[in-house]
CSV table of C-alpha atoms in Angstrom, one decimal:
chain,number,residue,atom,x,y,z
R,1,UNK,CA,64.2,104.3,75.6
R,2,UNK,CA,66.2,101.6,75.1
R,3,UNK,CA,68.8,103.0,72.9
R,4,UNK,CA,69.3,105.7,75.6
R,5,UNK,CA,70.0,102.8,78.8
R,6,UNK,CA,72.3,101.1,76.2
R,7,UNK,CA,74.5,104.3,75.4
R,8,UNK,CA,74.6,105.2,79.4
R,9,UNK,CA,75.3,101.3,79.7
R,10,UNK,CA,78.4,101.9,77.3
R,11,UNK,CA,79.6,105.2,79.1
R,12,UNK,CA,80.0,103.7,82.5
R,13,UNK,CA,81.8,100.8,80.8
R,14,UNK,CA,84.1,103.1,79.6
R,15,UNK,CA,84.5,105.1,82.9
R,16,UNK,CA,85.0,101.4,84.4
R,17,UNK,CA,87.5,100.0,81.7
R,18,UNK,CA,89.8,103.4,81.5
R,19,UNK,CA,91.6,103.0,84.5
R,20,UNK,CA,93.6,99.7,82.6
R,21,UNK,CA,95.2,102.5,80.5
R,22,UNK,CA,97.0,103.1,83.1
R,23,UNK,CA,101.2,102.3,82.8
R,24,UNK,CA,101.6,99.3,84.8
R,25,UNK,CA,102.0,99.7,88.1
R,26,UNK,CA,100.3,103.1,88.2
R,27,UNK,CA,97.8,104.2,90.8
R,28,UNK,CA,94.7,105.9,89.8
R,29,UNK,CA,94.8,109.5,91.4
R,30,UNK,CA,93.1,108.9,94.5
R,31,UNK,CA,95.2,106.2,95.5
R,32,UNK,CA,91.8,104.0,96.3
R,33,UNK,CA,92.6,101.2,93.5
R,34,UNK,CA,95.5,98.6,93.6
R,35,UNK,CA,97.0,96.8,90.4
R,36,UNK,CA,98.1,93.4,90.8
R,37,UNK,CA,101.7,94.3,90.8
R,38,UNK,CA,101.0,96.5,93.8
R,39,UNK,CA,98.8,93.3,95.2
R,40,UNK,CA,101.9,91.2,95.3
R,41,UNK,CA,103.9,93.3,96.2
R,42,UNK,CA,101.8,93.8,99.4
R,43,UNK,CA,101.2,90.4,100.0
R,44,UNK,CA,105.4,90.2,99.5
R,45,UNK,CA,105.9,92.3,102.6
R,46,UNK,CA,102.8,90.7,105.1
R,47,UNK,CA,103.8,86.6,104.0
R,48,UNK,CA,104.8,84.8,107.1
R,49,UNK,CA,106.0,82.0,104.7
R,50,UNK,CA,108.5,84.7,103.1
R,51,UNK,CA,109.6,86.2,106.3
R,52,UNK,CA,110.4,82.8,107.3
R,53,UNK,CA,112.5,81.8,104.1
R,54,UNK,CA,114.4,85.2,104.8
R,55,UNK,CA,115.4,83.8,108.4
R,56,UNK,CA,116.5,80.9,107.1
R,57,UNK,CA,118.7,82.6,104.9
R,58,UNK,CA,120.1,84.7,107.9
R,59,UNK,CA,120.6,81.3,109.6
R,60,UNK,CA,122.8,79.8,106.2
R,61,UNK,CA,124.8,83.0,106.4
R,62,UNK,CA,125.7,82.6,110.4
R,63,UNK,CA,126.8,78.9,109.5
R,64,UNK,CA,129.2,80.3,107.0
R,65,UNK,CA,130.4,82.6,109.3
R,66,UNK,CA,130.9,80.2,112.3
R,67,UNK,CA,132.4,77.7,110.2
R,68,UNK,CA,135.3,80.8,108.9
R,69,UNK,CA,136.1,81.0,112.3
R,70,UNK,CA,137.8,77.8,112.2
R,71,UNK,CA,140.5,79.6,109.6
R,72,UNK,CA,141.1,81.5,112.9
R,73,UNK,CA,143.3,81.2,115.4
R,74,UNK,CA,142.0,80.5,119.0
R,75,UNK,CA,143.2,82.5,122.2
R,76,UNK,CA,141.9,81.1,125.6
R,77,UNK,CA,143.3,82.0,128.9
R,78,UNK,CA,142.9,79.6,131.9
R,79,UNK,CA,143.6,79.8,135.4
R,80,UNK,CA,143.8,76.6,138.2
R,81,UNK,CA,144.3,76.6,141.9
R,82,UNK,CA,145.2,73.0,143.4
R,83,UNK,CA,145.4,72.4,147.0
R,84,UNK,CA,147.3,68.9,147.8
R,85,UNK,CA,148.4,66.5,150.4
R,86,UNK,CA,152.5,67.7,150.7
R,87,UNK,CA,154.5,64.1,150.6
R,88,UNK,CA,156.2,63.3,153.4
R,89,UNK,CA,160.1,64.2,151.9
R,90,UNK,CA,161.2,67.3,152.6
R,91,UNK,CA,162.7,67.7,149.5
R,92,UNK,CA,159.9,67.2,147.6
R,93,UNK,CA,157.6,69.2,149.5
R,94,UNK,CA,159.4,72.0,147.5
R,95,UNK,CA,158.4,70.8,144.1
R,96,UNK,CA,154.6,69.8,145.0
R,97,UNK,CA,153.8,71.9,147.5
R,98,UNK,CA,150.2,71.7,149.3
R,99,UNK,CA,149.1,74.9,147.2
R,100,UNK,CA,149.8,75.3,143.1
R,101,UNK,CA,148.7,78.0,141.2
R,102,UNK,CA,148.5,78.0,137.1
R,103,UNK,CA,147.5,80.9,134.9
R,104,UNK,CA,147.9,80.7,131.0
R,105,UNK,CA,147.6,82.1,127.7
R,106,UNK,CA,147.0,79.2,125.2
R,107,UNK,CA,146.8,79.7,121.2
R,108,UNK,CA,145.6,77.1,119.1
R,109,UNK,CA,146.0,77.5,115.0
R,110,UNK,CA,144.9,74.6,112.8
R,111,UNK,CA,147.4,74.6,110.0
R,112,UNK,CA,146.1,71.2,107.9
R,113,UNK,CA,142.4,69.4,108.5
R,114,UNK,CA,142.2,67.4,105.0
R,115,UNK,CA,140.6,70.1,103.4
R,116,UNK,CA,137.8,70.3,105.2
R,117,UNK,CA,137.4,73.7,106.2
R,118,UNK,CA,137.0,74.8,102.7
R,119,UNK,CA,134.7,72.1,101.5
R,120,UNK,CA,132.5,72.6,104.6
R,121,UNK,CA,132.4,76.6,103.7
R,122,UNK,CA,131.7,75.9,100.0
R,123,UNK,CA,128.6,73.6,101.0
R,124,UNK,CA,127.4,76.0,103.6
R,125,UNK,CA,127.5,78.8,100.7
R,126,UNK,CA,125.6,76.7,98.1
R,127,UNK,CA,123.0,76.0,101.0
R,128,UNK,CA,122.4,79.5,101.7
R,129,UNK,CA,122.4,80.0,98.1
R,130,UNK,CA,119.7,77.5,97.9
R,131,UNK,CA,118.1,78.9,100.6
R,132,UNK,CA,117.6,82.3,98.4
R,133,UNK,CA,116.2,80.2,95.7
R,134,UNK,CA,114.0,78.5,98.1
R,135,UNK,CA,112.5,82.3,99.0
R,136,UNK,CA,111.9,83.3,95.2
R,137,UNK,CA,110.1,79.8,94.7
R,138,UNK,CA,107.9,81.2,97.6
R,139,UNK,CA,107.8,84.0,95.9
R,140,UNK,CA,106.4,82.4,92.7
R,141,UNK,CA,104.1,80.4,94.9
R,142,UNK,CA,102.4,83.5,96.4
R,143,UNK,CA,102.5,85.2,93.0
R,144,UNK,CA,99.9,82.8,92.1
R,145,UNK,CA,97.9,82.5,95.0
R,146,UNK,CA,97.9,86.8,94.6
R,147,UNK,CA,96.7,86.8,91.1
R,148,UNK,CA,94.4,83.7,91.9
R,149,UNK,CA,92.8,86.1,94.2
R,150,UNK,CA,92.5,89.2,92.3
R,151,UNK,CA,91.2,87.7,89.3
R,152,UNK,CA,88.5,86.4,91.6
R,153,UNK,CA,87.7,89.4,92.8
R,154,UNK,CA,87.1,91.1,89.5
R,155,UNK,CA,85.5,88.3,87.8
R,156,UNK,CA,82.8,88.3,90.7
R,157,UNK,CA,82.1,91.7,90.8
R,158,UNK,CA,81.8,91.9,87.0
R,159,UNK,CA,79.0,89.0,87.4
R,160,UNK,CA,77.4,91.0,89.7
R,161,UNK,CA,77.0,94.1,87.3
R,162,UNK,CA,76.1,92.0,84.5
R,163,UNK,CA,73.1,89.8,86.7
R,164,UNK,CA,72.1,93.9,88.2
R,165,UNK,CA,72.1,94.9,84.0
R,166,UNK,CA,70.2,92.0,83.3
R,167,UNK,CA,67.9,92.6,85.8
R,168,UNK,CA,67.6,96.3,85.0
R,169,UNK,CA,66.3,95.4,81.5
R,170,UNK,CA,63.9,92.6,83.1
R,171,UNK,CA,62.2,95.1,84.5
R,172,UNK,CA,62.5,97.8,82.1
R,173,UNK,CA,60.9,94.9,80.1
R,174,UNK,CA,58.3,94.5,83.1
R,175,UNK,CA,57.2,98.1,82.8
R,176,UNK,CA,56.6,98.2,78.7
R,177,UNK,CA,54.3,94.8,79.4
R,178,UNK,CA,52.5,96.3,82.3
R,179,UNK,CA,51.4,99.1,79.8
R,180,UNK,CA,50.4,96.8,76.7
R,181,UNK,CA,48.7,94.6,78.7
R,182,UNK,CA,46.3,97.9,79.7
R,183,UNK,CA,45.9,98.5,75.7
R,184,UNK,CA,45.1,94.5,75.7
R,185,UNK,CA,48.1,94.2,73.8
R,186,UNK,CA,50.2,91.3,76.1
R,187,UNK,CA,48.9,88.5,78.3
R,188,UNK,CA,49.3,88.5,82.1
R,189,UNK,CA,51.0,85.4,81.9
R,190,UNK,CA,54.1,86.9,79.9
R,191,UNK,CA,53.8,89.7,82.3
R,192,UNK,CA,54.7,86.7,85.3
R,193,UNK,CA,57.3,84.7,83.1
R,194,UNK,CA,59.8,88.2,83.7
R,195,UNK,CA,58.9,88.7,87.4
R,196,UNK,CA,60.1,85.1,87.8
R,197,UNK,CA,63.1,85.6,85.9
R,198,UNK,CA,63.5,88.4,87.6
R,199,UNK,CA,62.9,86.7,91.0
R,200,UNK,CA,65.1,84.0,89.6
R,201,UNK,CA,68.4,86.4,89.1
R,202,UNK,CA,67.9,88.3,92.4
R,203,UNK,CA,68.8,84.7,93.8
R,204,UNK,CA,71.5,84.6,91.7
R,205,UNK,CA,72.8,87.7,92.3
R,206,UNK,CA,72.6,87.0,96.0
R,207,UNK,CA,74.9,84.2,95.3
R,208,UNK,CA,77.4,86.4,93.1
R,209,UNK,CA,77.7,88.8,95.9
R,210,UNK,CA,78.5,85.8,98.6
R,211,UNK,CA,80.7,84.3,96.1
R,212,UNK,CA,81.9,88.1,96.1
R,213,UNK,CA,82.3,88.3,100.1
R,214,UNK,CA,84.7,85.1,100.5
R,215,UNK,CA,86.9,86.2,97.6
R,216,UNK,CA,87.3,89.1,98.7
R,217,UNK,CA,88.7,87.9,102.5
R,218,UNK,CA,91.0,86.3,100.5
R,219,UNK,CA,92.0,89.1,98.8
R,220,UNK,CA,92.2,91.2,102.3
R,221,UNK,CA,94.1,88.0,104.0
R,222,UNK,CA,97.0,87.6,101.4
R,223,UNK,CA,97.3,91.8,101.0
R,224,UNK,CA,96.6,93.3,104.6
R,225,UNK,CA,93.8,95.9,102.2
R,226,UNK,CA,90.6,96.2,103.7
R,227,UNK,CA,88.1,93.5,102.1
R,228,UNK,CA,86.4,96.8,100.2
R,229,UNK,CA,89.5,98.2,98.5
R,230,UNK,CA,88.9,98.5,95.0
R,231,UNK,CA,91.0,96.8,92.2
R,232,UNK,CA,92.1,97.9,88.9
R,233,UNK,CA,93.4,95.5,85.9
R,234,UNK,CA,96.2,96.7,84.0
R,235,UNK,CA,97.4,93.4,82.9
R,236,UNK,CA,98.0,92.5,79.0
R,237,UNK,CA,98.0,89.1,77.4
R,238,UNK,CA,99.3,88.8,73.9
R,239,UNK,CA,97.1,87.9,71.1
R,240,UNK,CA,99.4,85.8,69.7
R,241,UNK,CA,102.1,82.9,71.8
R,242,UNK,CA,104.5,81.4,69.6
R,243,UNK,CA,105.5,78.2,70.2
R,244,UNK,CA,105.8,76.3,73.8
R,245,UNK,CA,109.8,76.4,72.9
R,246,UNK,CA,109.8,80.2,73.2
R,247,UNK,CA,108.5,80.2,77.3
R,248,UNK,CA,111.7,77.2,77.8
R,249,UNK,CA,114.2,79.8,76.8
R,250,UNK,CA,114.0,81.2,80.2
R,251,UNK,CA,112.9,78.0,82.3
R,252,UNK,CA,116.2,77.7,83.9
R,253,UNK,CA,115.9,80.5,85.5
R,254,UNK,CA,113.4,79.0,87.8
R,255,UNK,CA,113.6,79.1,91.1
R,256,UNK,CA,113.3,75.3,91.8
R,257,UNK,CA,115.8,74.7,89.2
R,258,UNK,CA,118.3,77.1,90.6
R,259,UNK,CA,117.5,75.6,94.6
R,260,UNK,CA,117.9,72.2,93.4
R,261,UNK,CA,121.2,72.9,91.5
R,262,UNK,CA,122.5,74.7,94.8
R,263,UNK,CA,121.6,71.7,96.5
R,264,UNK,CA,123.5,69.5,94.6
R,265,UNK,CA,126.5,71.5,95.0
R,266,UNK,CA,126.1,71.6,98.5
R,267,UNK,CA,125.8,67.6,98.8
R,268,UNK,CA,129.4,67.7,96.0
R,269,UNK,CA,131.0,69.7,98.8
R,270,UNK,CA,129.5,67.6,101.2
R,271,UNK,CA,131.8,64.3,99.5
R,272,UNK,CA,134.7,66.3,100.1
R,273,UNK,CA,134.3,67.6,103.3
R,274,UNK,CA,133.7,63.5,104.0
R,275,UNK,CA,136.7,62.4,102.6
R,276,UNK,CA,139.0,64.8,104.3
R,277,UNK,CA,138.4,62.8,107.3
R,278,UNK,CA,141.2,60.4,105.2
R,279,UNK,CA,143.7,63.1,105.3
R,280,UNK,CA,145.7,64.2,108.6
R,281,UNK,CA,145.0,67.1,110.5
R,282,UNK,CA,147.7,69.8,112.0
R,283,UNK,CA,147.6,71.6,114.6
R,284,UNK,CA,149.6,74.4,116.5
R,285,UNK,CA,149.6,75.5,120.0
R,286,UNK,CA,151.6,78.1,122.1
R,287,UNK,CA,151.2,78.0,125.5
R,288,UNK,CA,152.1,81.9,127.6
R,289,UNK,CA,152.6,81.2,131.7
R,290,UNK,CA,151.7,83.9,133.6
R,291,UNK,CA,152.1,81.5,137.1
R,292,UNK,CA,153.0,77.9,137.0
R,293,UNK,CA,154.0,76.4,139.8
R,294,UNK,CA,157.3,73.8,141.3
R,295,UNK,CA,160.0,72.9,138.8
R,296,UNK,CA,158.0,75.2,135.9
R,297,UNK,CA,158.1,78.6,137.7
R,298,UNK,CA,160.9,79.8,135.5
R,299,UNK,CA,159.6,78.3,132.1
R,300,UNK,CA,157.2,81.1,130.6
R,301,UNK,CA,156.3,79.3,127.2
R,302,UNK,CA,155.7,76.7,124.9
R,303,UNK,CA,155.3,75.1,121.9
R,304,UNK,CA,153.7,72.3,120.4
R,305,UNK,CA,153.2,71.1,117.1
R,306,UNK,CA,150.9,68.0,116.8
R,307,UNK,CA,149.9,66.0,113.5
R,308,UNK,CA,147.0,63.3,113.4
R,309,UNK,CA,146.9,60.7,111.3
R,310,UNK,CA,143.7,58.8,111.2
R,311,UNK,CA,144.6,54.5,111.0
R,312,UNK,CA,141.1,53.0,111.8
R,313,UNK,CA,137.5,54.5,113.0
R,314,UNK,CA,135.3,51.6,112.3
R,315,UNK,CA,134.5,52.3,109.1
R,316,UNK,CA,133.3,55.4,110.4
R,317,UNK,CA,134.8,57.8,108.2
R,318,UNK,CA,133.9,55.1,104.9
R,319,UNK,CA,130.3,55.5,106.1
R,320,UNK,CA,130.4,59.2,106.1
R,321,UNK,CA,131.7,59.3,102.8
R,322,UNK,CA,129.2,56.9,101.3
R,323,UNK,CA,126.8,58.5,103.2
R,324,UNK,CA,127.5,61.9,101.4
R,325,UNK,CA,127.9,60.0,98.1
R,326,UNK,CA,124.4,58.9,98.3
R,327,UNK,CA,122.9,62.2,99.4
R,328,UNK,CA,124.8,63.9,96.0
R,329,UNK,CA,123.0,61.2,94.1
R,330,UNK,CA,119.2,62.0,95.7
R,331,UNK,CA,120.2,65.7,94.8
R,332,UNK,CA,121.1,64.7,91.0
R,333,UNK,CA,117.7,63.1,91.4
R,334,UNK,CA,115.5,65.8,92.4
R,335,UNK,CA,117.1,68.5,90.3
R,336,UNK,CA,116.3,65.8,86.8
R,337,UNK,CA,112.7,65.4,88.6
R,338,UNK,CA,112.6,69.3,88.9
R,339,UNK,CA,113.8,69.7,85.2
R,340,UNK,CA,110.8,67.6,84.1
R,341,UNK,CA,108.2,68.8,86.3
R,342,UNK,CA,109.3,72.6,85.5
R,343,UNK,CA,109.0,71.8,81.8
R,344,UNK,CA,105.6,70.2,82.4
R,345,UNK,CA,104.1,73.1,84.1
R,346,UNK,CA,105.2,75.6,81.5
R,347,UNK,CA,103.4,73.2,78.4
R,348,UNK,CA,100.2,73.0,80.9
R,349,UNK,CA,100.5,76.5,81.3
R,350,UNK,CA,101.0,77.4,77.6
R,351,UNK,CA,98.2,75.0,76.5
R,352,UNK,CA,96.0,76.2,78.8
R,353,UNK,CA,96.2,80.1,77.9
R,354,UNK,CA,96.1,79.2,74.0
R,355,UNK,CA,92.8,77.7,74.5
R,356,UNK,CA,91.9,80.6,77.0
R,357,UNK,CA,92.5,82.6,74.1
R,358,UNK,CA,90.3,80.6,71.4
R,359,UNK,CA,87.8,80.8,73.7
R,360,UNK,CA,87.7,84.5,74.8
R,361,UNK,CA,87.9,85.0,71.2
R,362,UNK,CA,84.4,82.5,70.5
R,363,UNK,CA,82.7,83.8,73.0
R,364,UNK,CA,83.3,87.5,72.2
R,365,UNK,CA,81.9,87.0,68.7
R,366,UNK,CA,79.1,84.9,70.6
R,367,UNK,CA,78.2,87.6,72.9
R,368,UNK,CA,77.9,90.1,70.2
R,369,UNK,CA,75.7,87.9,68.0
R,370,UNK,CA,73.4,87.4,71.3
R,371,UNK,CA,73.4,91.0,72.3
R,372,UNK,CA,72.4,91.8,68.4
R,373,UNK,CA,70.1,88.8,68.2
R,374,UNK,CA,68.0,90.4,70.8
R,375,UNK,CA,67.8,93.7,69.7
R,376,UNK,CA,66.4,91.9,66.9
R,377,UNK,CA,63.7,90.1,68.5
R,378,UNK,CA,63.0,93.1,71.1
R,379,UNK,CA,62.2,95.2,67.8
R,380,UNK,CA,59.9,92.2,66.2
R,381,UNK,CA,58.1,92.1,69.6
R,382,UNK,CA,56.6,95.3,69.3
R,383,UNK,CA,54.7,94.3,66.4
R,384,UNK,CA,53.6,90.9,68.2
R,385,UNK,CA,56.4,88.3,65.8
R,386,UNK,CA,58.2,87.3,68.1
R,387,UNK,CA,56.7,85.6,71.9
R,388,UNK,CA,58.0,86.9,75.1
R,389,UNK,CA,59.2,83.3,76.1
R,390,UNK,CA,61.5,83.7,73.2
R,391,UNK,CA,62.7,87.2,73.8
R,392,UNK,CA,63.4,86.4,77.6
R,393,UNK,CA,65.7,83.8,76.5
R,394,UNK,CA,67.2,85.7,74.1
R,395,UNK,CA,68.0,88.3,76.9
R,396,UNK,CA,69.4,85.8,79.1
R,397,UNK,CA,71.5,84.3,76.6
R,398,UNK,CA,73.3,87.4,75.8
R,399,UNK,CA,74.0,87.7,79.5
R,400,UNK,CA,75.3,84.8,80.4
R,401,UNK,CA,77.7,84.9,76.7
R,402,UNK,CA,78.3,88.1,78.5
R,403,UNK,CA,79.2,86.6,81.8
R,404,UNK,CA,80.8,83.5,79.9
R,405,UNK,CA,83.2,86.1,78.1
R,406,UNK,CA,84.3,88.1,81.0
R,407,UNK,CA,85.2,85.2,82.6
R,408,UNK,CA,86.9,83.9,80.3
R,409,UNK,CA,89.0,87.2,79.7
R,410,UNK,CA,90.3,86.9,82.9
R,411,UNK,CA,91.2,83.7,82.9
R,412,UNK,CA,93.4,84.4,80.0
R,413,UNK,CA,94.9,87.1,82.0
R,414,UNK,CA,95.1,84.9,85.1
R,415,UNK,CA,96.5,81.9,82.7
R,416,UNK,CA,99.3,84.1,81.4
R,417,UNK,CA,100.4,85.7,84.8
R,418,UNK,CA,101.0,82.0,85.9
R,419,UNK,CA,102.5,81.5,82.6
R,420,UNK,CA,105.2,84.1,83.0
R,421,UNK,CA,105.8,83.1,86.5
R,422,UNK,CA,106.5,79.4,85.8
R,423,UNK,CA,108.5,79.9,82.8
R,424,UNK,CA,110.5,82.8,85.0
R,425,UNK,CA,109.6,84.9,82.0
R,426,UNK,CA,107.9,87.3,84.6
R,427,UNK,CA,111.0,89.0,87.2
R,428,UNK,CA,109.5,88.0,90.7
R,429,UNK,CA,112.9,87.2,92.1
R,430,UNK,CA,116.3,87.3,90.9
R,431,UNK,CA,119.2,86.3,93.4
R,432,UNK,CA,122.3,85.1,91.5
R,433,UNK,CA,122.6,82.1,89.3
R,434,UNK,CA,124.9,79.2,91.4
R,435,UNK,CA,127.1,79.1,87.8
R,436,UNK,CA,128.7,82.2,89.1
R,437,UNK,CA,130.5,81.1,91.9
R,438,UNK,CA,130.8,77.3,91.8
């Protein structure tokens, strides 16, 4: 009897297990179950925090934009209607009479402003740049939070099948003594050690499936799916890592590191848009008179060329620049800061999943030495060797090895999904690198 609840134990771990042959980023056929590519991608579209970092980004492109128009000419037309005291000379009351009229045209070109323009254009590009980056770090971020989720979900509900098969052979266990102890062959004492274990993994498993319940509000809070939807694990890590120099090939790719050099560029461009303040500024203007009143009533045009040349401020335009100097520095500063930190989270990362792997690898052998153990002692039981105390621990060992290896599998997977995405070896997010253009 046992043999048979062990081989129907092994065929619906099979049916369970072969949807991860799926290609990643496969559905099964009925659509019900959801990978965790298809998990983020879901929470992608429903995160307020990314729909926010894409309005910001629409805000950095209209500052571009408004600060191109100043490459533009300006056309204003303006109309004035004065009503005056007339002086008391007749001839002047011809040239200011008691009612004057003016309507213009005027067009205003800046020709020379120090630079300025440009510099101000470049920084605004490398801030909406940054801005992008600043959405794929969100991106990473929710990545994480997604695969912290799903992992939950299936590590839960893979406790809760392994307390309802432990429990299944508790009483399975329950019935056999039931039946010596008629044939005088067990006490009524061993008969009351598995009802409380029994009794004692119910409350567990009540636990499991609470633990269950929250995880998967999560789950339905990052993704929009309904807290039932079922979830399928596709995800592969590798056997084997290399060396923590192989996940730094890629690590400035990162999202931080790519904000934080776009940042710095912005402040660079910053300096210069300062110190253009230094540099004289140009202006055209052309004046068209459609009415103009007195002396002017036959003049239709003008124009005027005027140059600025700054002498003293204050020590305003000094201040600026320093000002802008010192904010280029802080940026050096974070993007060093971000350099280390990113290079510190990929060794944590990569220490952490080669120990997940040790262990998944321990406990597998474990778990199968229980699980045989067991067998062992069931078998010796029947001919009264072995004590039911020592055969109900037996069982529960193997299950929680059991419970202690499944967890520990998805860790690993959970430890190298995080591993990818903070070594950018996994493609979350790629807007252009800010070497392109600067």
């Amino acid at each position: 009897m046992f043999l048979i609840v062990r081989i129907l134990i092994i065929i619906a771990s099979i049916m369970i297990t072969f949807p991860a042959r799926l290609t990643h980023g496969a559905t099964v056929e009925n659509g019900s179950s959801y990978t965790l590519e298809q998990c983020y991608l879901l929470a992608l579209a429903r995160s307020e925090i990314i729909a926010s970092q894409i309005e910001l980004i629409n805000q950095a492109e209209e500052h571009i934009l408004e600060h191109r128009a100043s490459f533009s000419p300006t056309v204003n037309f303006s109309s004035n209607l004065t009503t005056q005291q007339t002086p008391d000379n007749p001839l002047l009351q011809s040239v200011f009479s008691a009612n004057q009229a003016t309507a213009q045209v005027t067009a205003k070109e800046n020709l020379f402003n120090g630079f300025r323009d440009f510099a101000v254009v470049r920084q605004k590009t490398s801030e909406k740049e940054a801005a992008r980056y600043a959405k794929a770090e969100a991106e990473v971020r929710l990545f994480e939070d997604t695969a912290q989720s799903f992992y939950n979900v299936l590590a839960y509900e893979h406790d809760i099948s392994n307390f309802e098969n432990e429990i299944a052979a508790n009483q399975k266990r329950k019935e056999d003594l039931k039946a010596r102890i008629r044939v005088a062959q067990a006490r009524e004492s061993d008969l009351v050690s598995v009802e409380s274990a029994i009794a004692s993994l119910e409350a567990v498993l009540s636990n499991a499936m609470g633990l269950l319940s929250v995880a998967r509000e999560v789950f339905a809070f990052l993704t929009g799916l309904p807290n039932n939807t079922a979830v399928v694990d596709v995800e592969i890590y590798p056997q084997q890592l290399g060396e923590p120099e192989k996940w730094m090939e890629s690590y400035e790719r990162r999202p931080d590191i790519q904000e934080a050099k776009w940042n710095l560029n912005a402040a660079e461009r910053g300096v210069h848009a300062a110190q253009g303040g230094y540099y004289p500024s140009v202006d055209l203007l052309a004046d068209y008179y459609l009415t103009r009143p007195g002396l002017y009533s036959g003049i239709n045009w003008d124009l005027q060329l005027n140059i600025t040349l700054p002498l003293f401020s204050g020590g305003l335009i000094q201040s600026q620049v320093r000002d802008a100097e010192s904010q280029m520095r802080q940026k050096e500063t974070v993007l060093s800061q971000t350099k280390r930190e990113a290079e510190r989270d990929i060794r944590s990362a990569y220490n952490m999943l080669k120990a997940d792997l040790i262990q998944v690898s321990k406990l597998e052998k474990a778990a199968e030495l229980a699980q045989r153990n067991y067998e062992l002692l069931l078998k010796d039981n029947q001919f009264g060797n072995v004590s039911n105390i020592d055969l109900l621990q037996a069982l529960a060992n193997a299950h929680q090895l059991k419970r202690g290896r499944d967890h520990a599998r998805f860790n690993a997977k959970l430890d190298y999904a995080k591993l990818q995405a903070v070594s950018s070896a996994r493609d979350l997010s790629s807007p252009r690198d800010p070497g392109v253009n600067r």
